[in-house]
Short mmCIF file of C-alpha atoms in Angstrom, two decimals:
data_model
loop_
_atom_site.label_atom_id
_atom_site.label_comp_id
_atom_site.label_asym_id
_atom_site.label_seq_id
_atom_site.Cartn_x
_atom_site.Cartn_y
_atom_site.Cartn_z
CA MET W 1 0.00 0.00 0.00
CA ALA W 2 2.13 2.87 1.17
CA HIS W 3 5.00 0.45 0.59
CA ILE W 4 4.55 -0.44 -3.04
CA PRO W 5 6.81 -3.40 -3.91
CA ASP W 6 8.99 -3.84 -6.99
CA GLY W 7 7.35 -4.88 -10.22
CA VAL W 8 4.01 -3.11 -9.76
CA LEU W 9 4.51 0.37 -11.16
CA SER W 10 5.43 1.31 -14.70
CA ALA W 11 8.79 2.85 -15.60
CA PRO W 12 7.56 6.46 -16.18
CA VAL W 13 5.91 6.51 -12.73
CA LEU W 14 9.06 5.11 -11.11
CA ILE W 15 11.33 7.63 -12.80
CA GLY W 16 8.99 10.56 -12.13
CA GLY W 17 8.67 9.57 -8.48
CA GLY W 18 12.42 9.14 -8.17
CA LEU W 19 13.16 12.58 -9.63
CA LEU W 20 10.54 14.30 -7.48
CA ALA W 21 11.82 12.53 -4.36
CA ALA W 22 15.42 13.50 -5.17
CA GLY W 23 14.40 17.15 -5.54
CA LEU W 24 12.38 17.19 -2.32
CA VAL W 25 15.14 15.48 -0.34
CA THR W 26 17.72 17.98 -1.61
CA VAL W 27 15.56 20.88 -0.43
CA GLY W 28 14.79 19.09 2.83
CA VAL W 29 18.46 18.45 3.65
CA LYS W 30 19.43 22.03 2.76
CA ARG W 31 16.80 23.42 5.10
CA LEU W 32 17.60 21.03 7.91
CA GLY W 33 18.78 23.17 10.82
CA GLU W 34 21.39 21.93 13.25
CA ALA W 35 19.05 22.13 16.23
CA GLN W 36 16.46 20.09 14.35
CA ILE W 37 18.65 17.04 13.75
CA PRO W 38 17.82 15.14 16.98
CA GLN W 39 14.06 15.37 16.58
CA THR W 40 14.35 14.51 12.90
CA ALA W 41 16.26 11.36 13.85
CA VAL W 42 13.79 10.45 16.61
CA LEU W 43 10.77 10.79 14.32
CA ALA W 44 12.57 8.86 11.58
CA ALA W 45 13.12 6.09 14.13
CA VAL W 46 9.47 6.17 15.22
CA PHE W 47 8.29 6.02 11.60
CA PHE W 48 10.74 3.18 10.90
CA VAL W 49 9.33 1.09 13.75
CA ALA W 50 5.67 2.13 13.36
CA SER W 51 5.41 0.19 10.11
CA LEU W 52 5.71 -3.03 12.13
CA VAL W 53 2.35 -2.42 13.80
CA HIS W 54 -0.03 -3.94 11.35
CA ILE W 55 -3.77 -3.47 11.43
CA PRO W 56 -5.82 -5.93 9.36
CA VAL W 57 -8.55 -4.17 7.38
CA GLY W 58 -10.79 -6.51 5.40
CA PRO W 59 -8.79 -8.44 2.82
CA THR W 60 -5.74 -6.24 3.19
CA SER W 61 -3.65 -4.65 5.92
CA VAL W 62 -2.47 -1.18 6.82
CA HIS W 63 -0.01 0.27 9.32
CA PRO W 64 0.49 3.67 10.94
CA LEU W 65 2.15 6.29 8.76
CA LEU W 66 2.47 9.23 11.16
CA ASN W 67 3.28 11.52 8.24
CA GLY W 68 0.85 14.16 9.54
CA LEU W 69 2.73 14.36 12.83
CA MET W 70 6.08 14.39 11.03
CA GLY W 71 4.90 17.28 8.85
CA LEU W 72 3.75 19.29 11.87
CA VAL W 73 6.90 18.75 13.91
CA LEU W 74 9.58 18.60 11.24
CA GLY W 75 8.38 20.65 8.29
CA TRP W 76 10.77 20.13 5.37
CA ALA W 77 13.00 17.91 7.49
CA ALA W 78 10.27 15.26 7.27
CA VAL W 79 11.41 14.41 3.72
CA PRO W 80 14.92 13.13 4.53
CA ALA W 81 13.56 11.43 7.66
CA ILE W 82 10.96 9.54 5.60
CA LEU W 83 13.49 8.61 2.91
CA VAL W 84 15.96 7.16 5.41
CA ALA W 85 13.25 5.22 7.26
CA LEU W 86 11.81 3.83 4.01
CA LEU W 87 15.27 2.76 2.83
CA LEU W 88 15.85 0.93 6.12
CA GLN W 89 12.42 -0.70 6.00
CA ALA W 90 13.14 -1.97 2.50
CA ALA W 91 16.59 -3.23 3.52
CA PHE W 92 15.73 -4.83 6.86
CA PHE W 93 12.09 -5.87 6.60
CA GLY W 94 11.52 -6.17 2.86
CA PHE W 95 8.68 -3.63 2.92
CA GLY W 96 8.47 -1.92 -0.43
CA GLY W 97 11.03 -2.24 -3.15
CA LEU W 98 14.21 -0.35 -3.86
CA THR W 99 13.09 0.73 -7.33
CA THR W 100 9.87 2.12 -5.86
CA LEU W 101 11.70 4.00 -3.11
CA GLY W 102 11.25 7.36 -4.85
CA VAL W 103 7.53 6.89 -5.45
CA ASN W 104 6.93 5.59 -1.91
CA CYS W 105 8.91 8.49 -0.49
CA CYS W 106 6.78 11.00 -2.45
CA ASN W 107 3.55 9.25 -1.44
CA ILE W 108 4.36 9.75 2.23
CA ALA W 109 6.48 12.92 2.20
CA VAL W 110 4.32 15.13 -0.04
CA PRO W 111 1.31 14.83 2.34
CA ALA W 112 3.68 15.58 5.23
CA LEU W 113 4.79 18.74 3.42
CA ALA W 114 1.19 19.67 2.71
CA VAL W 115 0.44 19.35 6.43
CA ALA W 116 3.54 21.39 7.27
CA LEU W 117 2.59 24.21 4.90
CA LEU W 118 -1.18 24.27 5.54
CA LEU W 119 -1.43 23.49 9.23
CA GLY W 120 2.06 24.19 10.57
CA PRO W 121 1.70 28.01 10.61
CA ARG W 122 -1.64 27.74 12.44
CA LEU W 123 -0.11 25.59 15.14
CA ARG W 124 2.82 27.91 15.73
CA ILE W 125 0.60 30.75 16.95
CA GLN W 126 -1.60 28.31 18.86
CA GLN W 127 -1.13 27.89 22.59
CA ASP W 128 -4.62 26.58 23.38
CA ARG W 129 -4.46 22.84 23.87
CA ARG W 130 -7.92 22.13 22.46
CA ARG W 131 -7.25 24.04 19.27
CA ALA W 132 -3.94 22.19 18.95
CA PHE W 133 -5.84 18.93 19.36
CA LEU W 134 -8.14 19.88 16.46
CA ILE W 135 -5.19 20.86 14.26
CA GLY W 136 -3.58 17.49 15.04
CA LEU W 137 -6.84 15.75 14.09
CA ALA W 138 -6.84 17.56 10.75
CA ALA W 139 -3.14 16.77 10.22
CA GLY W 140 -3.69 13.04 10.75
CA LEU W 141 -6.66 12.96 8.36
CA LEU W 142 -4.88 15.05 5.72
CA GLY W 143 -1.64 13.05 5.92
CA VAL W 144 -3.27 9.64 5.49
CA GLY W 145 -5.93 10.87 3.05
CA LEU W 146 -3.42 12.46 0.70
CA THR W 147 -1.18 9.39 0.88
CA ALA W 148 -4.14 7.19 -0.07
CA LEU W 149 -4.90 9.43 -3.06
CA MET W 150 -1.26 9.46 -4.17
CA VAL W 151 -0.95 5.66 -3.91
CA CYS W 152 -4.11 5.36 -6.04
CA ALA W 153 -2.72 7.85 -8.54
CA ALA W 154 0.58 5.96 -8.80
CA LEU W 155 -1.29 2.69 -9.39
CA ALA W 156 -3.77 4.19 -11.86
CA LEU W 157 -0.98 5.83 -13.87
CA SER W 158 0.85 2.51 -14.04
CA GLY W 159 -1.90 0.45 -15.59
CA PRO W 160 -5.66 0.30 -16.06
CA ALA W 161 -5.68 -3.14 -14.43
CA TYR W 162 -5.41 -1.48 -11.03
CA VAL W 163 -8.34 0.91 -11.45
CA PRO W 164 -11.12 -1.50 -10.28
CA ALA W 165 -9.42 -2.10 -6.93
CA LEU W 166 -8.73 1.55 -6.18
CA GLY W 167 -12.03 2.04 -4.37
CA LEU W 168 -11.01 -0.75 -2.02
CA VAL W 169 -7.63 0.86 -1.43
CA LEU W 170 -9.25 4.16 -0.49
CA LEU W 171 -11.73 2.35 1.73
CA SER W 172 -9.00 0.46 3.58
CA TYR W 173 -7.29 3.75 4.43
CA GLY W 174 -10.47 5.06 6.07
CA PRO W 175 -10.07 3.33 9.46
CA LEU W 176 -6.36 4.11 9.46
CA ALA W 177 -7.07 7.79 8.84
CA LEU W 178 -9.39 7.87 11.86
CA VAL W 179 -6.94 6.06 14.17
CA GLU W 180 -4.08 8.18 13.00
CA ALA W 181 -6.04 11.41 13.36
CA VAL W 182 -6.69 10.60 17.02
CA VAL W 183 -3.06 9.60 17.66
CA THR W 184 -1.72 12.70 15.92
CA ALA W 185 -4.20 14.91 17.78
CA ALA W 186 -3.25 13.44 21.16
CA ALA W 187 0.46 13.85 20.39
CA THR W 188 -0.01 17.41 19.14
CA GLY W 189 -2.10 18.40 22.16
CA LEU W 190 0.46 16.94 24.53
CA LEU W 191 3.44 18.52 22.78
CA CYS W 192 1.68 21.88 22.68
CA GLN W 193 1.27 21.72 26.44
CA VAL W 194 4.61 20.35 27.56
CA LYS W 195 6.96 21.46 24.80
CA PRO W 196 5.38 24.13 22.60
CA GLU W 197 8.77 25.27 21.28
CA ILE W 198 8.93 22.05 19.23
CA PHE W 199 6.60 23.75 16.75
CA ALA W 200 8.78 26.86 16.69
CA PRO W 201 8.82 28.85 13.44
CA ALA W 202 12.54 28.12 13.04
CA HIS W 203 11.53 25.04 11.04
CA GLY W 204 11.29 26.82 7.70
CA MET D 1 16.53 14.06 26.62
CA ALA D 2 14.84 11.71 29.06
CA ARG D 3 11.68 12.04 26.99
CA LEU D 4 13.53 11.11 23.82
CA LEU D 5 14.98 8.05 25.51
CA ALA D 6 11.54 7.07 26.75
CA LEU D 7 10.24 7.36 23.20
CA LEU D 8 13.05 5.17 21.88
CA ALA D 9 12.37 2.64 24.63
CA LEU D 10 8.72 2.59 23.57
CA CYS D 11 9.78 1.94 19.97
CA LEU D 12 11.93 -0.96 21.08
CA ALA D 13 9.12 -2.39 23.20
CA LEU D 14 6.80 -2.21 20.21
CA GLY D 15 9.36 -3.83 17.96
CA ALA D 16 10.15 -6.57 20.45
CA ALA D 17 6.50 -7.52 20.84
CA PRO D 18 5.31 -10.44 18.70
CA ALA D 19 6.37 -9.15 15.37
CA SER D 20 3.84 -8.40 12.75
CA ALA D 21 4.52 -6.85 9.44
CA HIS D 22 3.21 -5.70 6.19
CA LYS D 23 4.25 -7.88 3.33
CA LEU D 24 2.33 -10.30 1.17
CA LYS D 25 3.94 -13.72 0.89
CA ILE D 26 3.30 -17.09 -0.74
CA PHE D 27 4.51 -20.31 0.85
CA ALA D 28 4.15 -23.53 -1.12
CA THR D 29 5.42 -27.06 -1.17
CA ALA D 30 5.57 -29.21 -4.27
CA VAL D 31 5.22 -32.99 -4.22
CA GLY D 32 5.69 -34.23 -7.73
CA GLU D 33 3.35 -32.18 -9.93
CA ARG D 34 1.14 -31.06 -7.08
CA ILE D 35 1.66 -27.68 -5.44
CA GLU D 36 0.03 -26.84 -2.14
CA GLY D 37 0.48 -23.67 -0.20
CA LYS D 38 -0.93 -20.60 1.42
CA ILE D 39 -0.91 -16.87 0.82
CA TYR D 40 -0.74 -14.51 3.77
CA PHE D 41 0.52 -11.26 5.16
CA VAL D 42 3.69 -11.78 7.14
CA GLY D 43 2.64 -11.45 10.77
CA GLY D 44 -0.59 -13.42 10.53
CA GLY D 45 -3.07 -11.69 8.24
CA VAL D 46 -4.85 -14.14 5.93
CA VAL D 47 -5.87 -13.28 2.40
CA PRO D 48 -9.19 -15.03 1.74
CA GLY D 49 -10.15 -15.58 -1.88
CA ALA D 50 -6.92 -14.28 -3.37
CA LYS D 51 -6.32 -15.16 -7.02
CA LEU D 52 -2.99 -16.73 -7.89
CA GLN D 53 -1.58 -17.18 -11.36
CA LEU D 54 0.86 -19.81 -12.48
CA GLN D 55 3.14 -18.27 -15.08
CA ASP D 56 5.98 -19.65 -17.13
CA ALA D 57 9.43 -18.08 -17.26
CA LYS D 58 8.25 -15.59 -19.92
CA GLY D 59 5.31 -14.39 -17.83
CA GLN D 60 2.68 -16.26 -19.85
CA LYS D 61 -0.32 -17.32 -17.80
CA LEU D 62 -0.56 -21.11 -17.52
CA ALA D 63 -3.21 -21.58 -14.84
CA GLU D 64 -5.17 -19.71 -12.22
CA VAL D 65 -6.33 -20.75 -8.78
CA THR D 66 -8.38 -19.03 -6.09
CA ALA D 67 -7.39 -19.42 -2.45
CA ASP D 68 -10.00 -20.51 0.09
CA GLN D 69 -11.12 -18.53 3.14
CA ALA D 70 -7.96 -19.43 5.03
CA GLY D 71 -5.74 -18.39 2.14
CA ARG D 72 -4.86 -22.01 1.24
CA PHE D 73 -4.63 -23.18 -2.34
CA ALA D 74 -3.63 -26.24 -4.35
CA LEU D 75 -2.92 -26.66 -8.04
CA THR D 76 -1.09 -28.88 -10.46
CA ARG D 77 1.89 -27.47 -12.26
CA SER D 78 1.83 -27.63 -16.01
CA GLY D 79 4.94 -29.08 -17.54
CA PRO D 80 8.42 -29.47 -16.08
CA GLY D 81 9.91 -26.02 -16.88
CA ALA D 82 10.66 -23.31 -14.36
CA GLN D 83 7.46 -21.55 -13.36
CA VAL D 84 6.45 -18.77 -11.04
CA LEU D 85 3.39 -18.29 -8.84
CA VAL D 86 2.18 -14.69 -8.79
CA ALA D 87 -0.50 -13.14 -6.61
CA ASP D 88 -1.51 -9.57 -7.38
CA LEU D 89 -4.23 -8.23 -5.10
CA GLY D 90 -4.69 -5.26 -7.41
CA ASP D 91 -4.12 -2.75 -4.62
CA GLY D 92 -0.35 -2.65 -4.86
CA HIS D 93 0.30 -5.84 -2.91
CA VAL D 94 2.14 -8.41 -5.02
CA ALA D 95 3.83 -11.65 -4.05
CA ARG D 96 5.87 -14.03 -6.21
CA LEU D 97 7.21 -17.48 -5.64
CA ALA D 98 9.60 -19.08 -8.10
CA LEU D 99 9.13 -22.79 -8.70
CA PRO D 100 12.37 -24.25 -10.06
CA ALA D 101 12.21 -26.68 -12.94
CA ALA D 102 10.71 -29.97 -11.82
CA GLY D 103 12.94 -33.01 -11.90
CA ALA D 104 16.07 -30.99 -11.29
CA ALA D 105 16.94 -33.55 -8.65
CA ALA D 106 15.75 -36.52 -10.67
CA PRO D 107 19.07 -37.38 -12.36
CA VAL D 108 20.64 -37.84 -8.94
CA ALA D 109 17.87 -40.14 -7.84
CA GLY D 110 18.15 -41.95 -11.16
CA SER D 111 21.89 -42.51 -10.89
CA ALA D 112 21.42 -44.13 -7.50
CA ALA D 113 19.28 -46.79 -9.12
CA VAL D 114 21.78 -47.53 -11.90
CA GLY D 115 23.84 -50.08 -10.01
CA THR D 116 20.91 -52.35 -9.24
CA ALA D 117 19.14 -54.55 -11.72
CA PRO D 118 16.50 -52.37 -13.41
CA GLY D 119 13.02 -53.73 -12.81
CA ALA D 120 9.45 -52.51 -12.99
CA ALA D 121 9.46 -51.56 -9.31
CA ASP D 122 12.78 -49.73 -9.59
CA ALA D 123 11.45 -47.47 -12.32
CA GLN D 124 8.97 -46.03 -9.82
CA LEU D 125 11.50 -45.80 -7.04
CA PRO D 126 12.87 -42.31 -7.78
CA ALA D 127 9.37 -40.83 -7.84
CA LEU D 128 8.39 -42.59 -4.62
CA LEU D 129 11.62 -41.48 -2.97
CA GLU D 130 11.02 -37.94 -4.04
CA GLN D 131 7.52 -37.97 -2.61
CA ALA D 132 8.63 -39.49 0.67
CA VAL D 133 11.46 -37.02 1.10
CA ALA D 134 9.20 -34.11 0.21
CA ARG D 135 6.70 -35.23 2.85
CA GLN D 136 9.42 -35.56 5.43
CA ILE D 137 10.99 -32.17 4.88
CA GLU D 138 7.73 -30.23 4.58
CA PRO D 139 7.36 -29.46 8.30
CA LEU D 140 10.99 -28.40 8.33
CA ARG D 141 10.42 -26.02 5.43
CA ALA D 142 7.33 -24.58 7.11
CA GLN D 143 9.30 -24.02 10.29
CA LEU D 144 12.13 -22.40 8.36
CA ASN D 145 9.63 -20.15 6.63
CA ASP D 146 8.10 -19.10 9.97
CA TYR D 147 11.56 -18.37 11.29
CA GLU D 148 12.30 -16.24 8.24
CA ASP D 149 9.08 -14.29 8.77
CA GLN D 150 10.00 -13.35 12.30
CA LEU D 151 11.27 -9.84 12.54
CA ARG D 152 14.38 -10.06 14.53
CA LEU D 153 15.28 -7.55 17.18
CA ARG D 154 18.73 -7.11 15.67
CA ASP D 155 17.16 -5.84 12.45
CA ILE D 156 15.21 -3.20 14.35
CA LEU D 157 18.21 -2.26 16.47
CA GLY D 158 20.38 -2.10 13.36
CA GLY D 159 17.94 0.30 11.71
CA LEU D 160 17.73 2.51 14.78
CA ALA D 161 21.50 2.54 15.16
CA PHE D 162 21.79 3.54 11.51
CA ILE D 163 19.48 6.50 12.11
CA ILE D 164 21.44 7.57 15.19
CA GLY D 165 24.69 7.35 13.24
CA LEU D 166 23.22 9.38 10.41
CA ALA D 167 22.01 12.03 12.86
CA GLY D 168 25.48 12.20 14.37
CA THR D 169 27.03 12.60 10.93
CA ALA D 170 24.56 15.34 10.04
CA ALA D 171 25.27 17.16 13.32
CA TRP D 172 28.99 16.88 12.65
CA VAL D 173 28.69 18.29 9.14
CA LYS D 174 26.44 21.15 10.28
CA ALA D 175 28.80 21.95 13.17
CA GLY D 176 31.70 22.07 10.72
CA GLN D 177 29.77 24.52 8.54
CA ARG D 178 29.08 26.71 11.54
CA ARG D 179 32.73 26.85 12.59
CA ALA D 180 34.08 27.47 9.11
CA PRO D 181 35.00 31.14 8.60
CA PRO D 182 32.61 32.95 6.30
CA PRO D 183 34.01 33.23 2.75
#
């Protein structure tokens, strides 16, 4: 799903995804501030391990993505964090292929960036815990929802054979989006209370 | 810092718990022409009613079989050449299992029978031997497969250590940039 294996996508989609991922990672690394490195590494580690928690949904299975939370906390730094974690997941656990690394990275990192750009600025001026909770809720929904749409787009662009199953793919992301929205909201609310400077505007 | 360590400890606790994962896999055993197996998500998820295709080395479809509610399936391979079992759920989950050419071990079994007087019973012997051995080693293969599916703690620790090392490298590089005199 979010980890598309080798041999599913067509060459143009793989190359396009690879180029886009390379560009995003370059920008992400350039904008990575020194003070941000520890939390980038910690969230990369959390994302790396979170994929092991698997939730069966109907005939398929999903796992937490946490890209909404990564977008809120890390901003652009989420891109290199996601790339490193995906590479390690492919190498150690066999989740996703190496040729699809670029596409998978885009599918997870672009929604994280969207969250960072749309919701990040709102959170920075937000000290009220309940409002932060709502922003976290939106971040979780947006992160998973956009990933689901991008996975469907990657599959649909690769071949018409995948189109009939796309509805099922979107449906299977529904429960995950809800779970993840609650988790992201709880984390955001807590962070806003105990460590509000984590969402400081320094994360350009 | 204590909070970060607590978070890492939580990650490790999650990873050390009975491992479950997110990868579609086919496991099959072949006795003679007959192939039996199951399709599942590593970590315990079953795939009821999955469609599997038997393809030849060129990707031509030879046969199709639908798994039952428990994800089990059985089919007969067509011809002796190398074939591959492919399951594509259509949602981006794909699993493949290569079936090596049948009878690859047959010449060995045949040569063992050369010394004895060839009789009607001896002609069947290699096939019977093959079946018996296949039956005997099946549980072993299943166990090996289960072992392979287990996510091992050292893999998780290795990944986390890699991330820590990378963070250290990044901090080092950034610190070097900060100390360098402005051009």
